[in-house]
Short mmCIF file of C-alpha atoms in Angstrom, two decimals:
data_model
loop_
_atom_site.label_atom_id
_atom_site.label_comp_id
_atom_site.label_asym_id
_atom_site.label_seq_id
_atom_site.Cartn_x
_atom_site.Cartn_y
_atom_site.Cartn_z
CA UNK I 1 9.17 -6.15 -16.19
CA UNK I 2 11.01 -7.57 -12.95
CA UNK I 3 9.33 -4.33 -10.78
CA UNK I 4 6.56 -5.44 -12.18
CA UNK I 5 6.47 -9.52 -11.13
CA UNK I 6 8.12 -8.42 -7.84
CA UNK I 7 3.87 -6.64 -6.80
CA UNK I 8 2.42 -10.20 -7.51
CA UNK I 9 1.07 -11.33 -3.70
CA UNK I 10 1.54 -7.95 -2.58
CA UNK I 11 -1.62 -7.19 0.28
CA UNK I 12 -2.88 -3.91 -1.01
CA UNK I 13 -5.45 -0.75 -0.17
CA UNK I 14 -7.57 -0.25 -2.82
CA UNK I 15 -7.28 3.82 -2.36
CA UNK I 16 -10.52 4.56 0.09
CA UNK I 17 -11.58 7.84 -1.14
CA UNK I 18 -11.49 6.94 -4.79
CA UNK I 19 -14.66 8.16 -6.84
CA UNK I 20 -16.01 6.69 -9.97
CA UNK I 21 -15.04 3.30 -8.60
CA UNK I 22 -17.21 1.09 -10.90
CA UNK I 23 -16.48 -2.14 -9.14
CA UNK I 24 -17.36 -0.82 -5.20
CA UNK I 25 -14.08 -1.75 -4.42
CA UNK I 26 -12.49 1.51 -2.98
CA UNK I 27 -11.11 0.46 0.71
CA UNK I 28 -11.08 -2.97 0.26
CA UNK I 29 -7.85 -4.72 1.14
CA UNK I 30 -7.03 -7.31 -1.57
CA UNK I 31 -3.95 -9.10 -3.01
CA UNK I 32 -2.48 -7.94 -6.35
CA UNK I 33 -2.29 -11.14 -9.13
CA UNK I 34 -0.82 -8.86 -11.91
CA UNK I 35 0.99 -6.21 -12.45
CA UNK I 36 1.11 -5.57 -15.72
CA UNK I 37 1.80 -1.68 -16.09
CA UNK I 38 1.50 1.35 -14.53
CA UNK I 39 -2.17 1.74 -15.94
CA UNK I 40 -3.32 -2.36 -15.25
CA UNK I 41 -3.16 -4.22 -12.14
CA UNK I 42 -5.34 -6.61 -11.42
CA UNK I 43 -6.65 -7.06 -7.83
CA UNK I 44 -8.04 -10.24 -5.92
CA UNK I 45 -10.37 -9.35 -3.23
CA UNK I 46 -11.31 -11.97 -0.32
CA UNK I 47 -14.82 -12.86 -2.01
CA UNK I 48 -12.81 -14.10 -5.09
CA UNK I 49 -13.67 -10.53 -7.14
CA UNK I 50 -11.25 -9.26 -9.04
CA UNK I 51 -10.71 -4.95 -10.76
CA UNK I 52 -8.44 -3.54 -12.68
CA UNK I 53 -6.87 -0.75 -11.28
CA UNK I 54 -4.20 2.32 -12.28
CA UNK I 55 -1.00 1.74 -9.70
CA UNK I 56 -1.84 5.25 -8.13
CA UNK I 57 -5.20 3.69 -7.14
CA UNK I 58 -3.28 0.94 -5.22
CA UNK I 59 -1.37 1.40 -2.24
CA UNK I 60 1.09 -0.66 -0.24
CA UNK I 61 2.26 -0.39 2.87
CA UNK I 62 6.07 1.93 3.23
CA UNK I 63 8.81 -0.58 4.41
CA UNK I 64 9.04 -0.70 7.86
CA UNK I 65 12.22 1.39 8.23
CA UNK I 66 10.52 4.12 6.51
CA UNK I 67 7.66 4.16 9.17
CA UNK I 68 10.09 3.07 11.86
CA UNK I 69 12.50 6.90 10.95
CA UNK I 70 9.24 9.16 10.42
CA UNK I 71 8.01 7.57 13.35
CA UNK I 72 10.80 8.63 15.42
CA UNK I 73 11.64 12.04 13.27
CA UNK I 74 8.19 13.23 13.47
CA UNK I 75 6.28 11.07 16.66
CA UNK I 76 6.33 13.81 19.07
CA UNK I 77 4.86 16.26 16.63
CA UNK I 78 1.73 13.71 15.62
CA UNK I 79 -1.19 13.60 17.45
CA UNK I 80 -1.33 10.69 20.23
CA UNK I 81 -3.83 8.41 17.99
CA UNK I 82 -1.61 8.58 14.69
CA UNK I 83 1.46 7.85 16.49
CA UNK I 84 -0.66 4.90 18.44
CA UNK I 85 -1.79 3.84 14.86
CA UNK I 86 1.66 4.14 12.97
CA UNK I 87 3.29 2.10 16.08
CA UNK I 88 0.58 -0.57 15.68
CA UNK I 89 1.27 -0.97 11.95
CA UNK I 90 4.80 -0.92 12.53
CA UNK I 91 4.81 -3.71 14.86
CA UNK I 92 2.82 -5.89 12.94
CA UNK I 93 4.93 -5.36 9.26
CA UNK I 94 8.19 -6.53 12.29
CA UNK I 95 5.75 -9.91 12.02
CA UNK I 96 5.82 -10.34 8.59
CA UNK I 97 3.07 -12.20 8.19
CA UNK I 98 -0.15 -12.25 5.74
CA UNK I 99 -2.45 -11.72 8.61
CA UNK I 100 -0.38 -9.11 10.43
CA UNK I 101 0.06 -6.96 7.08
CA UNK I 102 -4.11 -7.40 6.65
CA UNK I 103 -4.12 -5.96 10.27
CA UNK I 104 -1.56 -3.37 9.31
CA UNK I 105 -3.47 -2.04 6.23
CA UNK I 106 -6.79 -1.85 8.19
CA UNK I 107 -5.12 0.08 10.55
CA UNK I 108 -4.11 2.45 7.63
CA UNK I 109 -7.73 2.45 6.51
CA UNK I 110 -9.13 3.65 9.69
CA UNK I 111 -6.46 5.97 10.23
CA UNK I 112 -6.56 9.05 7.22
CA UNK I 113 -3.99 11.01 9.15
CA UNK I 114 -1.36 8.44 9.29
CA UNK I 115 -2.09 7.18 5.11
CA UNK I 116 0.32 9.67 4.02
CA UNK I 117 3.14 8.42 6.54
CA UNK I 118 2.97 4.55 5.86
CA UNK I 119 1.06 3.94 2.31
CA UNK I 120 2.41 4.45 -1.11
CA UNK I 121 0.99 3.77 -4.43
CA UNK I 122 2.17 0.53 -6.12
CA UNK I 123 3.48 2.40 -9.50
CA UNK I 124 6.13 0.26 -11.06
CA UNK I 125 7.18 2.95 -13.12
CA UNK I 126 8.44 5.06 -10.76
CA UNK I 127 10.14 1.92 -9.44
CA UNK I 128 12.22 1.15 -13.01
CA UNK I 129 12.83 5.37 -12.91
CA UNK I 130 14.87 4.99 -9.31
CA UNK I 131 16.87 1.95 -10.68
CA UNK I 132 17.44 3.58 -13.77
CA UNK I 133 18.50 6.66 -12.11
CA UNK I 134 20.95 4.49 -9.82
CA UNK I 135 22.30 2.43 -12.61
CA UNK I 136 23.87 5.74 -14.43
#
């Protein structure tokens, strides 16, 4: 339940090309207020709305280190807008702040080909199965 609490005030991307989205959100950047399980996190969005969404619906942004290495593994290989667009996110998760994650996940949202390299879905089960995994 820890992995869990540890998502609450986590800025999210609700997953943009999500279908049967009954709530219009799909897209929207919003701020996770609980994560209760893999299949029920709720999600705050500016206008005070709030879904309930499955954690592979939900994505985060990678830790910076991760963007930072593929970045530098894989840069020269990327076309010149996707590496422009990872830099930019990368840079602004070095801030650290609310705003400059916001900026960061738009970035992401108006990028496709860089989604793969920076986003990852919230799922808190996969989480407890790494630190599980670790702890034997």
């Amino acid at each position: 339940m820890k992995n869990n609490e540890s998502l609450n005030g986590t800025l999210v991307l609700v997953l943009p090309d999500l279908e049967n989205n009954p709530e219009t959100k799909r897209g929207q950047i919003g701020v996770v207020t609980y994560a209760r399980s893999a299949s029920e996190n709720y999600v705050r969005f500016l206008e005070g709305n709030e879904a309930i969404y499955p954690a592979e619906q939900v994505l985060k942004l990678k830790d910076k280190q991760q963007v930072l290495d593929d970045l530098t593994k894989n840069g020269s290989s990327m076309p010149l807008d996707d590496f422009k667009a990872m830099y930019k996110i990368m840079l602004l998760q070095d801030r650290g702040t609310s705003q400059a994650i916001f900026s960061a996940l738009a970035i992401a949202k108006d990028n496709p080909g860089v989604r793969d390299n920076v986003l990852e879905s919230i799922n808190p089960t996969q989480e407890q199965e790494l630190a599980q995994t670790v702890d034997r």
